[in-house]
Amino acid sequence: MKDFEFHRPASIKHAVALVAGTAGAKYLAGGQSLLPVMKLDLAEPTALVSLARLPGLADIRVDGGTVAIGALCTHDQVARSADVAKAIPALAELASHIGDAQVRNRGTLGGSVAHADPAADYPAAVLGLGATIVTDRGRHPADTYFKGLFETSLADGELVTAVHFPVPKRAAYAKFAHRASKYAVVGVFVAETAAGVRVAITGAGATVFRSAAMEAALTTSMTPGALDGITVPTDDLNADAEASAEYRAHLCVVMAKRAVAALR
Amino acid sequence: MGNAQGIGAAVKRKEDRRFLVGRGQYTDDVTLPNQSYAVFVRSPYGHAKVNGVEAKAALAAPGVLAVLTGADVAADGLGGIPCGWLVKSKDGSPMVEPPHPALAQGKVRHVGDPVAMVIASTKAAAKAAAALVEVDYEPLPAVGLLANAIAPGAPQVWDEAPGNVCFDWHIGDPATTDAAFAKAAHVVELDLVNNRVAPNPMEPRAANGNFDGANDQYTLYTTSQNPHLTRLLLAAFTLKVPEHKLRVIAPDVGGGFGSKIFHYAEELLVLWASRRVGRPVKWTSDRMEAFLTDAHGRDHISNAKLALDANGKFLGLRVHTYAAMGAYLSTFAPAVPTYLYATLLSGPYDFPAIYAEVKAIFTNTVAVDAYRGAGRPEATYLLERLVEKAARQLGMDRVELRRKNLIRADQFPYQTQVALQYDIGDYQATLDLALEQADYAGYAARAAASKAKGKLRGFGMSTYIEACGIAPSALVGALGARAGLYEAANVRIHPTGSVTVFTGTHSHGQGHETTFAQLIADRLGVSTDQVEVVHGDTDRIPFGMGTYGSRSASVGGSAIVKALDKIVDKGKKIAAHLLEASVADIEFKDGQYRVVGTDRVKAFGEVAFAAYVPHNYPIETVEPGLEESAFYDPKNFTFPGGTHLVEVEIDPDTGVVEVASVTIADDVGVIINPMIVDGQAHGGLAQGIGQALLEEAVYDAEGQLTNGTYMGYCMPRAADLPNFKVGNHVTACTHNPLGIKGVGEVGAIGVPPAVINAVLDALAPLGVTDISMPATPEKVWRAIQAARAGKGA
């Protein structure tokens, strides 16, 4: 690991200014993705701007039809939140299966959403629920937020401060975990929302994506059987030692059916 | 000699306190005054010429003390890393034994092969400078896979090994085996691969070398299972300084599984570098370096044929195996696929004829050497997959086919057709015990319950034997070992009766500090708290061969018992004097010397005190003091065996295999500590299930390790495993004083074929007949798809 500066600002404004003013600086939230790649010298930031002292970013608020979760809420905090479990049980359930206990105690919602790992779990809920990503300078609708591999609509230095999840009628997340890493090989989030049925798939492609074919089939009939015969094209799917594109395509349907069966 | 802490007592482990409170002292914890740090520049290529190493920029970097290369190694006359076992080919010619310089000279032959060593005042400085070393590589055709290395026209790892063949060896009788096949009613044939695995001890390797120029004295702290063996190899072959100037300390060691038996180049290099820079030099492997440089295990490709008569009695076995060696021959590598593998191919079965051929093959990978079980898991996997296939092919019950062919209890000692003579066992008893504990009779109901959930249930078994208690020195010497394999102990009784035991074995997770203390408690009647077990420091312990091959209790424990016998006998002479009786009238029992048939006694502590304060003492005939040493050379291997039963549940939609139950019944001989024996079985089972379902070190054709991190290489975790049911049926080993056989490896040996047989049993209704380890979800799913397609379903 190369030497770097370390800052712990006390305000969002100061944090944003530090990153804007330092070439090669990065925000540090829970560090569960950034620190491992730094240890391997795959990332060599010149400065880390810790978000640990920023006030008000670790709150969970349920307000009418929205669950607002601060960017610095850990996965464990979301998994154990009675408010989240009551409003969107699928979201609490998803958070409880991210990584392992150590990762869940450090990793944050904001870090996961900003990093946009193609195999992360949270993007499935963000896109599946049609959430809004709130930043220091604006709001990003989920449908246009995830752009590609580790790529989002965030501008350079833009800081995620919260994610607002609309409460669905019913939702569920079904994950097929990588045996070694516990990342999603395929994770499917199915939600019945006010705006219709949404199906978001993580792990399978370069970034999380919606399946129009599944959404159409489930709009007709919200049953696992409605997905019989649906195939996911393999062209844009990931292929690695754990799962070929063909196997991932198969798992997309299997996991979608399991999510439908688990809707609540 | 009953004792609540003696043989058979489930005493809690004495060593666990320091481990659990974080006070273990591992090699990397040792930081010496003026410590410096080494980082290695390693080959990124599977095979390449090294045209030059440019170290100017690295030498100019802050904190750098030296950059050493293969040229420096050659100039200083360091010896190559030797191989400890010579195997000869069928034609009598010795194996191809290529040079293994400590730092590459002219060529690199696997990814991770060390090219240069950077020494700096901090580890960070060494690492930063290592990135500045410029190596001029000229990539050469490489062969990363065993399957490719045996193909015609494959790239050559060594010019002196045509076809990449290290040796072409055989055992058994081809003529009688041919005759057996000629008269067979059935022949069952199987091709199979034993997957390559990385050892992954919790503590990565480390070495800290210190040269004391004032006294010409070298001290090495290292992660070794056998510090005396390491010292011997350093003294005789690599560093070339005499033993009395060389101290090797293997302090707490966090697991080895075989991989820390071997003498590695880094151990030599830190000592040599310390001499060069005048400061102690420490190297600690990181996990990725461990994947690339710790010797791996397994990696076989085999063809096997089983001949049976019309009733299912085994007539003969014919095996052909290719075994990967990697690029260089590691310390015991040639012994593993020969004398630890092919000699076990009779398994627990009565075979009238066996013939096995083994070709050892060089590949552009890190070395393959002993890994938990070492050869015996490969033999068991082959045999038990083959027997299972035979049961299916002949339409016979899997239990009955095995029962019909198991060596009967009245056939011992049993001479196999592949050199070993089994002294004792009762394979029917362990089979019966396992079946009963697994509720085999209730299996059909469990299978039906799984089916009702949409799952496929399978039952798999393995009846196995292994050879451990390594090893009779003269026998292994005749087979090519370049060392003796006895064990040594020194037992020192202190004046007030407490005891220090110095053992040549090494504990790196096995619990010797407890079990050996139990031996003392059992024999001398003292409490285990009164006993300290010392291991791992060549300046303190006698010359012993260390710990591997499930040898420590059966061989090391026997050496301790021999020393204890001498202590007890000497004590009798002292007690006779104190009690004014004849030595012949003294008995020793429950910690007391007694004049037989009287109440006249002397406690052991009193006798010990008299030995050190010999005022009233038979000084004319008995020396003062109470300390004895013994060496024990085993008369034979020991032969644990048993039955492992596994049930799996498969999700046909995803291919995920869940291990539903594991029930084992082993015969490991006399048990010192049942809790530790269960723990050893559990750990072995976890690794065996890991090999069967999760683990594989995957090289590509060019010799790149594609999954050398925990993001890709899947280790077994608690959630992957069920609670194990472990049973024991004891037949005492007939040829060592304790009746112990050994338990360290049985789990890893017996269970892999049981897992795969269970998977195949679950998939058999779909028409799946073969699957390789590890049975990953996609592999299982594809097998199901292929079978369904084949059936036109």
PDB file of C-alpha atoms in Angstrom, chain B residues 189-193 301-304 320 385-386 389 770:
ATOM      1  CA  GLU B 189     -13.213 -49.230 -15.888  1.00  0.00           C
ATOM      2  CA  LEU B 190     -12.982 -45.654 -14.698  1.00  0.00           C
ATOM      3  CA  ASP B 191     -11.071 -42.554 -15.784  1.00  0.00           C
ATOM      4  CA  LEU B 192     -10.711 -39.944 -13.131  1.00  0.00           C
ATOM      5  CA  VAL B 193      -8.913 -36.814 -12.024  1.00  0.00           C
ATOM      6  CA  ILE B 301      -5.009 -38.259 -13.815  1.00  0.00           C
ATOM      7  CA  SER B 302      -5.743 -41.974 -13.618  1.00  0.00           C
ATOM      8  CA  ASN B 303      -7.254 -44.895 -15.412  1.00  0.00           C
ATOM      9  CA  ALA B 304      -8.331 -47.854 -13.307  1.00  0.00           C
ATOM     10  CA  HIS B 320      -2.288 -46.174 -14.518  1.00  0.00           C
ATOM     11  CA  ARG B 385     -15.173 -44.541  -6.976  1.00  0.00           C
ATOM     12  CA  LEU B 386     -14.294 -47.744  -8.823  1.00  0.00           C
ATOM     13  CA  LYS B 389     -19.167 -48.036 -10.146  1.00  0.00           C
ATOM     14  CA  ASP B 770     -19.715 -39.335 -13.662  1.00  0.00           C
TER      15      ASP B 770
END
